[in-house]
């Protein structure tokens, strides 16, 4: 396998798809990891071997999964590269084996810390589970390259900020010219005024220079201002584009990624901004400054200038030698930061549970450990950078010393004036500084490339096509035909679901926890698409309707509905386009039995709720969410365990009110059979299948699962 086929994982759970990406590159195909994650149905836990097999097959590779031992690598028929399933640091992991000989197994590990290495057979055997996937291109295989948006596309954005770039470049050019003038002043003083002891013009020269330096300060201020503006504009454009994209991603994305992985990418954006603005400055400015100061230095002394040029290749070598290490350390640092973010977000979200279980200390220790891991990785990065800086500084001082040594000899031999030597020395910094910027650009670009890769892994996930909600003529029966669904390949969640939900009927779906009730509801709002079968709204297949119209037609109230910071009124009318009258709000609140509670609050509907509405009881939150659902213009309402926090009397009151709503289809997902009992149509689910349906009496008479649930 060619080294250039190596693909690093972007997130912790990407090892499977990154390994598959390497295999595909070996056969001439390039796909973004985001696409492979989709095809292999990668979850927060990672990718199953079956997922990899299915994804590879869809992309035209024949795959054989085998359980083998080390003898496999003696078989000359084995086709490399292959994917091996290993256990690394107690975690399941995939890596690519691209070669084997009598002593060693040659492994490409998508973990950028490990990368490509050879392991002794014994070492490999200790981590290998014995499972491996063998690949060959199928007869109809054609290599395909899906474009991976590189950094270059980001540079296109820069064209929109020409005026700031022009501002920075103009201000910096003036600053450089003033610096050259300053060095010339030094030369004139030393060579002309001091030897002749002429003080007449010295004063005027000094005063003019003081005034010029005032301009220098003004232009310094302008340069910093334009640079900050450029950074801010770029930052808001890239960050907002990312946030907007994230908001429009399908549910599938959120259920397969950790929150920290998504949020940590915001901090990566700064690296891209830094690289973009540095590149622009270098392209337009540093090169120009180097040429101008280089020309002046050459004019001062061509011999000293040639000595200066001698250092450039050494500089480049120093930078190049550090490049790979920087890329690796940077990736590690970003991944560690993502993990740290995930841990903290998870703990803050579950702070109540954490306190009840008295896990504060334990969880804190986890965060502390991860934080130290991040600090260590950061330290490794900073140590390497400081080491590189130290070498660069040494080179710079070394050069200045050599220039002074050589210049002093030239002055002693009257081949150079003292003033020119001093001016040369003063101006040298203005030549070396842009040179350093240009050379270190490579490191910044490298970091930006890693950050851009991580950003792209999210940006390449297709957004939901929400569409418009014009066609609303599908009021009628909902028909679910032979529907299957699974989040990951190996675990079917819904199997052969056939169900007709009559228009304006009331239905209860019951069944044991984990039997697939919520998943079925989520298919109705198209959070996920069935893997088999079809759902129709009034004879119209769901996949032909826009998401916007589906979600206007069906309102799903999830098990843990969210109330947002804002007033109660704002929360109630959230997501409703048309104006809602006070009477409608009162009615909805009365049906949800929250009206009296709200009236008792000093500011009633204008009462402010904080994030997550922590000042409300669990039941109050549920009743507010029910009122919000009732206000929605949707024709189908799904209540997923929406009364689980309520006392039986309140629950009965609300359910009775909901059953009286004549002109809507209502689906209750409930564990409590007291709800099901009052609803005419009941569907019982078990293990992803509908096992029974009918009304309460029929189902009891069946003496099957419902009967057992009722008699518990
Ligand atoms: N995002 C997800 N990714 C992977 N598996 C999932 C996901 N959501 C649910 N599952 C799995 O799907 C199965 C069905 O879950 P679902 O929430 O539909 O069941 P349920 O009947 O509504 O359960 P409950 O009554 O406990 O709410 C469970 O085994 C669960 O582990």
XYZ file of C-alpha atoms and ligand atoms in Angstrom:
743
model
C 0.000 0.000 0.000
C 1.254 3.411 -0.921
C 1.994 5.696 2.059
C -0.114 8.464 0.512
C -3.215 6.258 0.985
C -2.981 6.773 4.726
C -6.129 8.325 6.224
C -6.205 9.607 9.806
C -9.372 9.293 11.833
C -11.014 12.610 12.605
C -13.049 11.594 15.632
C -12.555 8.806 18.147
C -15.186 6.567 16.542
C -13.860 6.911 12.996
C -11.247 4.122 13.013
C -13.481 1.711 11.062
C -14.382 4.122 8.295
C -10.865 5.602 8.142
C -9.531 2.051 7.615
C -12.109 1.504 4.885
C -11.107 4.841 3.329
C -7.497 3.543 3.108
C -8.656 0.339 1.407
C -10.733 2.366 -1.062
C -7.817 4.697 -1.803
C -5.731 1.654 -2.541
C -8.275 0.806 -5.248
C -8.349 4.359 -6.581
C -11.471 5.694 -4.836
C -11.603 8.669 -2.521
C -14.620 9.260 -0.280
C -15.074 11.630 2.657
C -15.261 9.896 6.044
C -18.670 11.512 6.594
C -20.070 9.603 3.621
C -18.506 6.333 4.783
C -19.932 6.849 8.287
C -23.351 7.190 6.702
C -22.987 4.084 4.566
C -21.573 2.004 7.422
C -24.125 3.402 9.904
C -21.461 4.398 12.394
C -22.876 5.265 15.818
C -21.426 6.964 18.896
C -19.910 3.572 19.741
C -18.181 3.191 16.375
C -18.716 0.989 13.332
C -19.645 -2.678 13.352
C -17.788 -5.126 11.100
C -21.102 -5.727 9.328
C -21.402 -1.985 8.753
C -17.966 -1.943 7.084
C -18.879 -4.944 4.923
C -22.144 -3.316 3.772
C -20.485 0.028 3.061
C -17.644 -1.603 1.095
C -20.130 -3.644 -0.931
C -22.166 -0.546 -1.749
C -18.998 1.060 -3.070
C -18.189 -1.879 -5.344
C -15.805 -4.038 -3.312
C -16.296 -7.724 -2.657
C -15.700 -8.448 1.009
C -15.035 -11.629 2.927
C -15.114 -11.555 6.696
C -13.092 -14.327 8.306
C -11.930 -15.500 11.697
C -8.295 -16.504 11.362
C -5.003 -16.885 13.165
C -1.442 -15.843 12.329
C -1.173 -18.563 9.660
C -3.295 -16.303 7.490
C -0.231 -14.173 6.892
C 1.714 -17.173 5.548
C -0.877 -17.663 2.834
C 0.398 -16.163 -0.389
C -3.118 -15.872 -1.790
C -4.104 -13.257 0.793
C -4.803 -9.936 -0.817
C -3.481 -6.842 0.959
C -4.498 -4.387 2.263
C -7.020 -5.903 4.639
C -8.776 -4.639 7.750
C -8.011 -6.314 11.067
C -10.158 -5.993 14.140
C -8.023 -5.371 17.226
C -8.451 -4.524 20.889
C -6.395 -1.491 21.795
C -6.263 -0.113 25.325
C -9.419 -2.118 26.135
C -11.281 -0.544 23.207
C -12.356 -2.181 19.966
C -10.398 -0.760 17.076
C -9.756 -1.375 13.395
C -6.489 -1.081 11.551
C -5.243 -1.841 8.061
C -2.679 -4.576 7.461
C -0.883 -3.783 4.224
C 1.952 -6.276 4.278
C 3.248 -9.250 6.259
C 6.442 -11.259 6.227
C 7.876 -14.060 8.308
C 8.641 -11.736 11.223
C 6.510 -8.644 10.980
C 2.985 -7.436 10.288
C 2.894 -3.984 8.681
C 0.038 -1.947 10.026
C -1.527 1.404 9.119
C -3.429 2.609 12.172
C -5.874 5.463 11.546
C -5.050 6.794 15.000
C -2.586 9.566 14.057
C -0.543 8.861 17.182
C 0.223 5.349 15.918
C 0.186 5.905 12.131
C 2.167 3.373 10.078
C 4.290 0.860 11.947
C 5.551 -2.689 11.833
C 4.693 -5.038 14.657
C 6.247 -8.375 15.484
C 3.830 -11.258 14.844
C 3.635 -11.857 18.586
C 2.827 -8.226 19.341
C 0.120 -8.215 16.688
C -1.359 -11.479 17.910
C -1.774 -9.994 21.373
C -4.139 -7.278 20.147
C -5.811 -9.019 17.189
C -9.281 -10.472 17.774
C -8.733 -12.825 14.820
C -11.437 -11.145 12.763
C -10.425 -9.591 9.504
C -12.055 -8.292 6.355
C -10.564 -9.164 2.972
C -11.324 -6.968 -0.025
C -11.221 -7.325 -3.788
C -12.794 -5.027 -6.363
C -16.041 -6.501 -7.748
C -16.292 -7.076 -11.498
C -18.298 -3.879 -11.958
C -16.063 -1.773 -9.706
C -15.157 1.654 -10.998
C -12.953 3.956 -8.956
C -14.649 7.145 -7.895
C -13.278 10.286 -6.352
C -15.648 12.479 -4.385
C -14.169 15.929 -3.940
C -12.877 16.683 -0.462
C -13.168 20.419 0.117
C -9.636 21.558 0.853
C -8.337 24.751 2.359
C -8.290 26.319 -1.083
C -12.052 26.724 -1.069
C -11.683 28.809 2.099
C -9.321 31.169 0.301
C -12.112 32.015 -2.118
C -13.932 33.687 0.751
C -11.062 36.121 1.081
C -12.035 37.833 -2.165
C -14.976 39.364 -0.289
C -12.679 41.262 2.032
C -10.460 43.058 -0.453
C -10.802 46.432 1.273
C -9.463 45.125 4.593
C -6.623 43.284 2.871
C -5.787 46.473 0.971
C -5.905 48.428 4.247
C -3.493 46.037 5.982
C -1.100 45.931 3.058
C -1.071 49.737 2.549
C -0.529 50.453 6.240
C 2.223 47.859 6.514
C 3.952 49.160 3.378
C 4.124 52.657 4.864
C 5.501 51.197 8.108
C 8.233 49.380 6.176
C 9.185 52.496 4.250
C 9.424 54.440 7.503
C 11.656 51.708 8.942
C 13.976 51.954 5.945
C 14.063 55.721 6.435
C 14.966 55.151 10.104
C 17.927 52.973 9.153
C 19.027 55.582 6.630
C 18.864 58.237 9.377
C 21.234 56.141 11.481
C 23.656 55.848 8.609
C 23.581 59.595 7.874
C 24.216 60.471 11.533
C 27.141 58.072 11.881
C 28.727 58.689 8.477
C 28.017 62.357 7.885
C 27.187 64.343 10.965
C 29.453 62.749 13.589
C 32.719 62.771 11.548
C 32.189 66.414 10.482
C 30.921 67.426 13.944
C 28.119 69.220 12.081
C 25.137 69.841 14.366
C 23.289 72.353 12.192
C 21.078 69.898 10.224
C 20.930 67.289 12.979
C 18.055 68.979 14.811
C 15.861 69.321 11.709
C 16.542 65.696 10.810
C 15.608 64.541 14.297
C 12.401 66.610 14.405
C 11.313 65.316 10.963
C 11.956 61.779 12.048
C 9.950 62.236 15.266
C 7.026 63.435 13.116
C 7.477 60.533 10.714
C 7.474 58.094 13.653
C 4.169 59.631 14.753
C 2.770 58.584 11.379
C 4.371 55.219 11.956
C 2.304 54.776 15.117
C -0.872 55.844 13.337
C -0.238 53.317 10.544
C 0.557 50.618 13.098
C -2.829 51.286 14.662
C -4.523 51.162 11.221
C -2.784 47.920 10.287
C -3.912 46.231 13.518
C -7.435 47.571 13.052
C -7.762 46.249 9.495
C -6.211 42.942 10.492
C -8.678 42.497 13.364
C -11.551 43.430 11.047
C -10.378 40.871 8.486
C -10.075 38.175 11.175
C -13.505 38.977 12.580
C -15.241 38.957 9.222
C -13.645 35.649 8.279
C -14.379 34.190 11.674
C -18.052 35.158 11.612
C -18.457 33.893 8.053
C -16.849 30.487 8.706
C -18.284 30.028 12.206
C -21.798 31.040 11.229
C -21.699 28.848 8.133
C -20.721 25.944 10.374
C -23.418 26.661 12.956
C -26.064 27.094 10.271
C -25.019 23.816 8.705
C -25.133 22.001 12.063
C -28.673 23.293 12.720
C -29.837 21.876 9.415
C -28.296 18.438 9.799
C -30.618 15.442 10.057
C -31.417 13.785 13.399
C -29.313 10.851 12.309
C -26.221 13.057 12.610
C -26.961 14.050 16.204
C -27.752 10.539 17.292
C -24.386 9.310 16.019
C -22.037 12.067 17.228
C -20.987 13.301 20.631
C -21.944 16.898 21.418
C -18.368 17.762 22.382
C -17.132 16.618 18.996
C -19.513 19.073 17.378
C -18.817 22.045 19.661
C -15.037 21.609 19.863
C -14.798 22.326 16.160
C -15.602 25.974 16.884
C -12.202 26.424 18.483
C -10.589 24.730 15.470
C -11.970 27.517 13.291
C -9.505 30.012 14.830
C -6.639 28.000 13.378
C -8.134 28.272 9.928
C -8.664 32.028 10.306
C -5.102 32.485 11.530
C -3.714 30.538 8.571
C -5.909 32.366 6.073
C -5.056 35.856 7.244
C -1.372 34.993 7.720
C -1.212 33.609 4.194
C -2.803 36.695 2.739
C -0.488 38.981 4.668
C 2.507 36.915 3.626
C 1.443 36.783 0.007
C 0.764 40.467 -0.342
C 3.031 41.942 2.238
C 5.853 39.814 3.549
C 7.052 38.977 0.073
C 6.958 42.675 -0.870
C 8.703 43.784 2.320
C 11.377 41.135 1.852
C 12.032 42.240 -1.704
C 12.192 45.943 -0.797
C 14.340 45.511 2.329
C 16.399 42.876 0.498
C 17.097 45.389 -2.279
C 18.069 48.093 0.228
C 20.296 45.624 2.118
C 21.920 44.596 -1.158
C 22.410 48.264 -1.957
C 24.066 48.801 1.431
C 26.396 45.818 1.075
C 26.102 42.965 -1.398
C 28.606 40.821 0.538
C 26.758 41.083 3.832
C 23.517 40.411 1.994
C 24.876 37.202 0.458
C 25.878 36.010 3.931
C 22.291 36.704 5.028
C 20.872 34.677 2.151
C 22.988 31.727 3.248
C 20.762 31.274 6.310
C 17.505 30.883 4.354
C 17.960 27.198 3.367
C 18.905 26.316 6.959
C 15.704 28.018 8.119
C 13.646 26.015 5.629
C 15.223 22.721 6.715
C 14.490 23.491 10.375
C 10.848 24.216 9.577
C 10.477 21.151 7.356
C 11.964 18.793 9.954
C 9.324 19.832 12.459
C 6.341 19.724 10.107
C 5.151 16.135 10.553
C 5.526 16.279 14.290
C 3.461 19.455 14.433
C 0.648 17.875 12.378
C 0.512 14.859 14.678
C 0.665 16.875 17.906
C -1.987 19.230 16.628
C -4.428 16.451 15.758
C -3.880 14.851 19.171
C -4.471 18.161 20.886
C -7.734 18.780 19.018
C -9.067 15.274 19.668
C -8.237 15.527 23.346
C -10.010 18.880 23.514
C -13.079 17.382 21.821
C -13.181 14.587 24.389
C -12.812 17.049 27.250
C -15.702 19.112 25.859
C -17.887 15.996 25.554
C -17.202 14.963 29.143
C -18.044 18.370 30.597
C -21.187 18.797 28.478
C -22.384 15.308 29.407
C -21.834 15.946 33.120
C -23.513 19.348 33.103
C -26.503 17.927 31.259
C -26.847 15.164 33.835
C -25.850 17.153 36.896
C -28.950 16.052 38.868
C -28.267 12.374 38.352
C -24.625 12.957 39.056
C -25.439 14.512 42.433
C -27.985 11.873 43.348
C -25.488 9.117 42.608
C -22.834 11.183 44.415
C -20.623 10.911 41.423
C -19.246 14.453 41.610
C -15.810 13.342 42.784
C -15.560 10.404 40.386
C -16.762 12.329 37.376
C -14.583 15.286 38.324
C -11.604 12.939 38.411
C -12.502 11.838 34.875
C -12.582 15.439 33.727
C -9.381 16.162 35.616
C -7.684 13.185 33.957
C -8.864 14.251 30.532
C -7.886 17.846 31.232
C -4.387 16.736 32.179
C -4.268 14.643 29.042
C -5.164 17.768 27.066
C -2.588 19.831 28.989
C 0.071 17.189 28.360
C -0.709 17.154 24.663
C -0.719 20.918 24.634
C 2.607 20.918 26.493
C 4.136 18.516 23.961
C 2.977 20.862 21.233
C 4.267 23.997 22.960
C 7.561 22.276 23.878
C 8.122 21.336 20.261
C 7.242 24.822 19.097
C 9.490 26.443 21.719
C 12.299 24.114 20.719
C 11.847 25.137 17.109
C 11.660 28.811 18.140
C 14.875 28.420 20.120
C 16.672 27.017 17.073
C 15.298 29.829 14.944
C 16.415 32.435 17.480
C 19.842 30.871 17.646
C 20.073 31.016 13.859
C 18.976 34.660 13.907
C 21.495 35.683 16.580
C 24.139 33.615 14.858
C 23.470 35.465 11.626
C 23.578 38.875 13.305
C 26.893 37.950 14.936
C 28.353 36.746 11.638
C 27.092 39.868 9.852
C 28.639 42.093 12.562
C 31.879 40.125 12.450
C 32.104 40.251 8.686
C 30.861 43.882 8.610
C 33.409 44.949 11.268
C 36.251 43.452 9.186
C 34.968 45.324 6.145
C 34.815 48.577 8.183
C 38.332 47.968 9.538
C 39.570 47.442 5.977
C 37.674 50.562 4.911
C 35.515 48.600 2.528
C 32.342 49.671 4.329
C 31.407 52.715 6.384
C 30.416 52.282 10.035
C 27.073 54.000 9.318
C 26.207 51.494 6.580
C 27.056 48.589 8.894
C 24.804 49.995 11.607
C 22.015 50.703 9.110
C 22.396 47.190 7.669
C 22.152 45.713 11.145
C 19.090 47.798 11.998
C 17.317 46.842 8.789
C 18.206 43.145 8.988
C 15.346 42.486 11.423
C 12.884 43.835 8.846
C 14.200 41.328 6.341
C 14.251 38.348 8.711
C 10.853 38.903 10.274
C 8.812 38.531 7.038
C 11.111 35.675 6.046
C 10.199 33.882 9.268
C 6.513 34.571 8.686
C 6.661 33.114 5.191
C 8.505 30.013 6.319
C 6.333 29.376 9.393
C 3.295 29.717 7.198
C 3.704 26.062 6.376
C 3.092 25.082 10.023
C 0.021 27.285 10.210
C -1.299 25.859 6.965
C -0.657 22.354 8.268
C -2.643 23.094 11.432
C -5.377 24.719 9.390
C -5.501 21.644 7.153
C -6.141 19.402 10.155
C -8.771 21.825 11.497
C -10.341 22.109 8.060
C -10.511 18.316 7.765
C -12.351 18.131 11.056
C -14.698 20.914 9.995
C -15.302 19.303 6.636
C -16.275 16.043 8.242
C -19.320 17.902 9.523
C -19.814 20.219 6.554
C -19.824 17.248 4.177
C -22.794 15.656 5.881
C -25.803 16.536 3.752
C -28.240 18.947 5.297
C -31.887 17.991 5.544
C -33.834 19.135 2.512
C -36.640 20.752 4.444
C -38.397 22.070 1.330
C -41.624 24.051 1.464
C -44.866 23.153 3.176
C -47.300 24.069 0.392
C -48.970 20.734 -0.211
C -51.180 20.107 2.791
C -53.783 17.975 1.089
C -52.702 14.752 2.758
C -55.166 14.806 5.640
C -56.384 11.228 5.807
C -55.242 7.808 6.935
C -51.646 7.058 7.738
C -50.594 3.729 6.266
C -47.387 2.011 7.327
C -46.493 -0.831 4.951
C -43.871 -3.503 5.694
C -41.577 -1.054 7.427
C -38.180 -2.116 8.784
C -35.701 0.131 10.485
C -32.303 -0.281 12.134
C -29.852 2.281 13.493
C -26.956 -0.107 12.855
C -26.918 -3.035 10.456
C -26.603 -5.824 12.957
C -29.501 -4.740 15.169
C -32.979 -4.556 13.602
C -35.169 -2.203 15.631
C -38.425 -2.343 13.651
C -39.420 -5.362 11.589
C -42.320 -5.790 9.160
C -44.474 -3.075 10.670
C -47.916 -2.898 9.058
C -50.344 -0.442 10.532
C -53.175 1.807 9.371
C -53.969 4.796 11.531
C -57.405 6.111 10.588
C -57.894 9.807 10.130
C -58.954 11.553 13.377
C -58.637 8.281 15.299
C -56.986 7.925 18.690
C -54.336 5.225 18.967
C -52.213 3.936 21.835
C -48.924 2.163 21.238
C -47.827 0.077 24.198
C -45.081 -2.426 24.820
C -41.978 -3.125 26.825
C -39.220 -0.581 27.050
C -36.939 -0.748 24.010
C -39.570 -2.427 21.828
C -39.307 0.351 19.216
C -42.308 2.596 19.963
C -40.424 5.920 19.890
C -38.480 4.852 16.810
C -41.749 4.205 14.990
C -42.982 7.671 15.992
C -39.731 9.217 14.765
C -40.217 7.595 11.365
C -43.571 9.403 11.141
C -41.843 12.796 11.426
C -39.073 11.577 9.144
C -36.301 11.971 11.702
C -35.210 8.718 10.128
C -36.242 7.028 6.886
C -37.365 3.377 6.916
C -34.693 0.969 5.719
C -37.456 -1.074 4.058
C -41.108 -0.455 3.304
C -43.117 2.695 2.955
C -45.185 5.134 4.958
C -48.086 6.962 3.281
C -50.046 9.986 4.366
C -53.385 9.776 2.562
C -51.856 7.594 -0.190
C -48.842 9.883 -0.614
C -45.485 8.267 0.170
C -43.571 10.177 2.812
C -40.393 10.203 0.753
C -42.194 12.307 -1.857
C -43.287 14.960 0.640
C -41.156 17.819 1.864
C -39.850 17.533 5.421
C -41.399 20.873 6.154
C -44.883 19.690 5.214
C -44.428 16.393 7.060
C -43.459 18.214 10.246
C -46.320 20.669 9.854
C -48.688 17.754 9.484
C -47.319 15.631 12.330
C -46.207 17.069 15.671
C -44.093 14.717 17.765
C -43.766 15.527 21.469
C -40.614 13.668 22.576
C -40.123 11.948 25.916
C -37.976 14.781 27.243
C -39.338 17.915 25.600
C -37.238 21.034 25.857
C -38.451 24.358 27.189
C -36.250 27.238 26.131
C -35.235 30.381 27.989
C -37.882 33.037 27.390
C -41.393 33.704 28.665
C -44.070 31.028 29.050
C -45.992 32.677 26.200
C -42.943 32.558 23.916
C -42.537 28.872 24.731
C -46.180 28.148 24.047
C -46.352 29.733 20.606
C -42.880 28.612 19.561
C -42.814 27.237 16.019
C -46.282 28.532 15.115
C -46.279 30.836 12.110
C -49.792 32.251 12.238
C -50.964 34.547 15.044
C -52.466 32.809 18.054
C -55.265 34.452 20.039
C -55.300 34.741 23.822
C -58.372 32.509 23.832
C -56.589 29.746 21.933
C -53.669 29.908 24.365
C -56.031 29.788 27.347
C -57.909 26.829 25.843
C -54.755 24.829 25.157
C -53.480 25.501 28.676
C -56.836 24.520 30.160
C -56.854 21.221 28.214
C -53.304 20.526 29.364
C -54.359 21.415 32.952
C -51.582 23.984 33.325
C -53.825 27.068 33.139
C -54.358 27.369 36.906
C -50.652 26.965 37.630
C -49.820 29.773 35.210
C -52.501 32.053 36.652
C -50.925 31.643 40.083
C -47.587 32.957 38.817
C -47.157 36.728 39.385
C -46.413 37.451 35.719
C -48.659 34.683 34.318
C -47.835 34.080 30.637
C -45.026 36.638 30.836
C -43.176 34.639 33.508
C -39.616 34.117 32.395
C -38.266 30.598 32.206
C -34.563 29.946 32.531
C -32.607 27.441 30.443
C -34.382 24.091 30.824
C -37.119 25.734 32.953
C -35.524 24.515 36.183
C -38.000 26.550 38.285
C -40.891 24.376 37.085
C -41.758 20.921 38.374
C -41.328 17.941 36.054
C -45.129 17.677 35.701
C -45.503 21.403 34.997
C -42.914 21.168 32.258
C -44.755 18.218 30.711
C -48.118 20.026 30.863
C -46.627 23.167 29.283
C -45.188 21.032 26.485
C -48.592 19.366 25.991
C -50.216 22.824 25.746
C -47.589 23.810 23.158
C -48.404 20.669 21.163
C -52.129 21.430 21.327
C -51.521 24.917 19.972
C -49.647 23.551 16.987
C -51.687 23.515 13.761
C -50.498 19.940 13.045
C -53.222 17.421 12.240
C -51.474 14.430 13.825
C -50.234 14.718 17.399
C -47.909 12.123 18.916
C -47.456 12.128 22.683
C -44.454 10.004 23.644
C -44.764 9.239 27.354
C -45.918 12.826 27.744
C -47.755 12.304 31.005
C -45.218 10.065 32.727
C -44.473 12.680 35.423
C -48.116 13.329 36.284
C -50.278 11.939 39.047
C -53.010 9.535 37.845
C -55.815 12.083 38.388
C -54.140 14.846 36.356
C -53.088 12.309 33.721
C -56.683 11.060 33.405
C -57.945 14.644 33.134
C -55.515 15.494 30.315
C -56.077 12.238 28.420
C -59.862 12.762 28.629
C -59.427 16.290 27.257
C -57.247 15.005 24.412
C -59.700 12.238 23.544
C -62.372 14.891 23.091
C -60.393 16.591 20.337
C -62.433 15.418 17.363
C -60.592 16.837 14.389
C -57.100 15.472 15.021
C -55.394 12.116 14.856
C -53.744 11.479 18.212
C -51.173 8.789 19.014
C -50.252 8.030 22.611
C -47.081 6.118 23.319
C -47.508 4.887 26.852
C -46.330 2.392 29.374
C -49.314 3.006 31.581
C -52.142 0.858 30.333
C -54.630 3.151 32.091
C -54.192 5.444 29.059
C -54.468 2.604 26.548
C -57.631 1.353 28.230
C -59.472 4.554 27.359
C -58.321 4.562 23.733
C -60.201 2.382 21.295
C -57.252 1.280 19.174
C -54.288 -0.273 20.887
C -51.159 -1.601 19.234
C -48.794 -3.793 21.244
C -45.138 -3.869 20.259
C -42.525 -6.382 21.240
C -38.963 -6.553 20.027
C -39.562 -4.306 17.032
C -42.727 -6.069 15.867
C -46.435 -5.411 16.273
C -47.633 -8.467 18.120
C -51.242 -7.554 18.886
C -53.814 -4.904 18.149
C -57.418 -4.207 19.120
C -59.305 -2.534 21.959
C -58.767 -3.114 25.656
C -61.453 -5.782 26.016
C -60.365 -7.730 22.903
C -56.752 -7.706 23.957
C -57.558 -8.895 27.470
C -59.625 -11.675 25.989
C -56.640 -12.668 23.808
C -54.740 -13.654 26.935
C -51.462 -12.715 25.329
C -48.928 -9.987 25.926
C -51.338 -7.139 26.671
C -53.111 -9.395 29.126
C -49.794 -10.120 30.837
C -48.862 -6.436 30.952
C -52.266 -5.585 32.420
C -51.982 -8.262 35.088
C -48.512 -7.393 36.296
N -30.098 6.814 18.252
C -30.034 5.500 18.434
N -28.952 4.824 18.009
C -28.879 3.472 18.181
N -29.854 2.738 18.766
C -30.953 3.366 19.213
C -31.103 4.784 19.078
N -32.305 5.126 19.614
C -32.882 3.988 20.056
N -32.076 2.941 19.818
C -32.362 1.542 20.132
O -33.580 1.212 19.513
C -34.324 0.352 20.340
C -35.760 0.874 20.442
O -35.721 2.133 21.098
P -37.038 2.997 21.249
O -36.667 4.250 21.953
O -37.706 3.110 19.951
O -37.907 2.058 22.201
P -39.204 2.381 23.047
O -40.103 1.237 22.870
O -39.720 3.732 22.717
O -38.577 2.383 24.489
P -39.073 3.168 25.781
O -40.425 2.636 26.102
O -38.063 2.751 26.794
O -39.046 4.606 25.450
C -33.607 0.252 21.653
O -32.946 -0.998 21.695
C -32.565 1.342 21.611
O -31.376 0.909 22.200
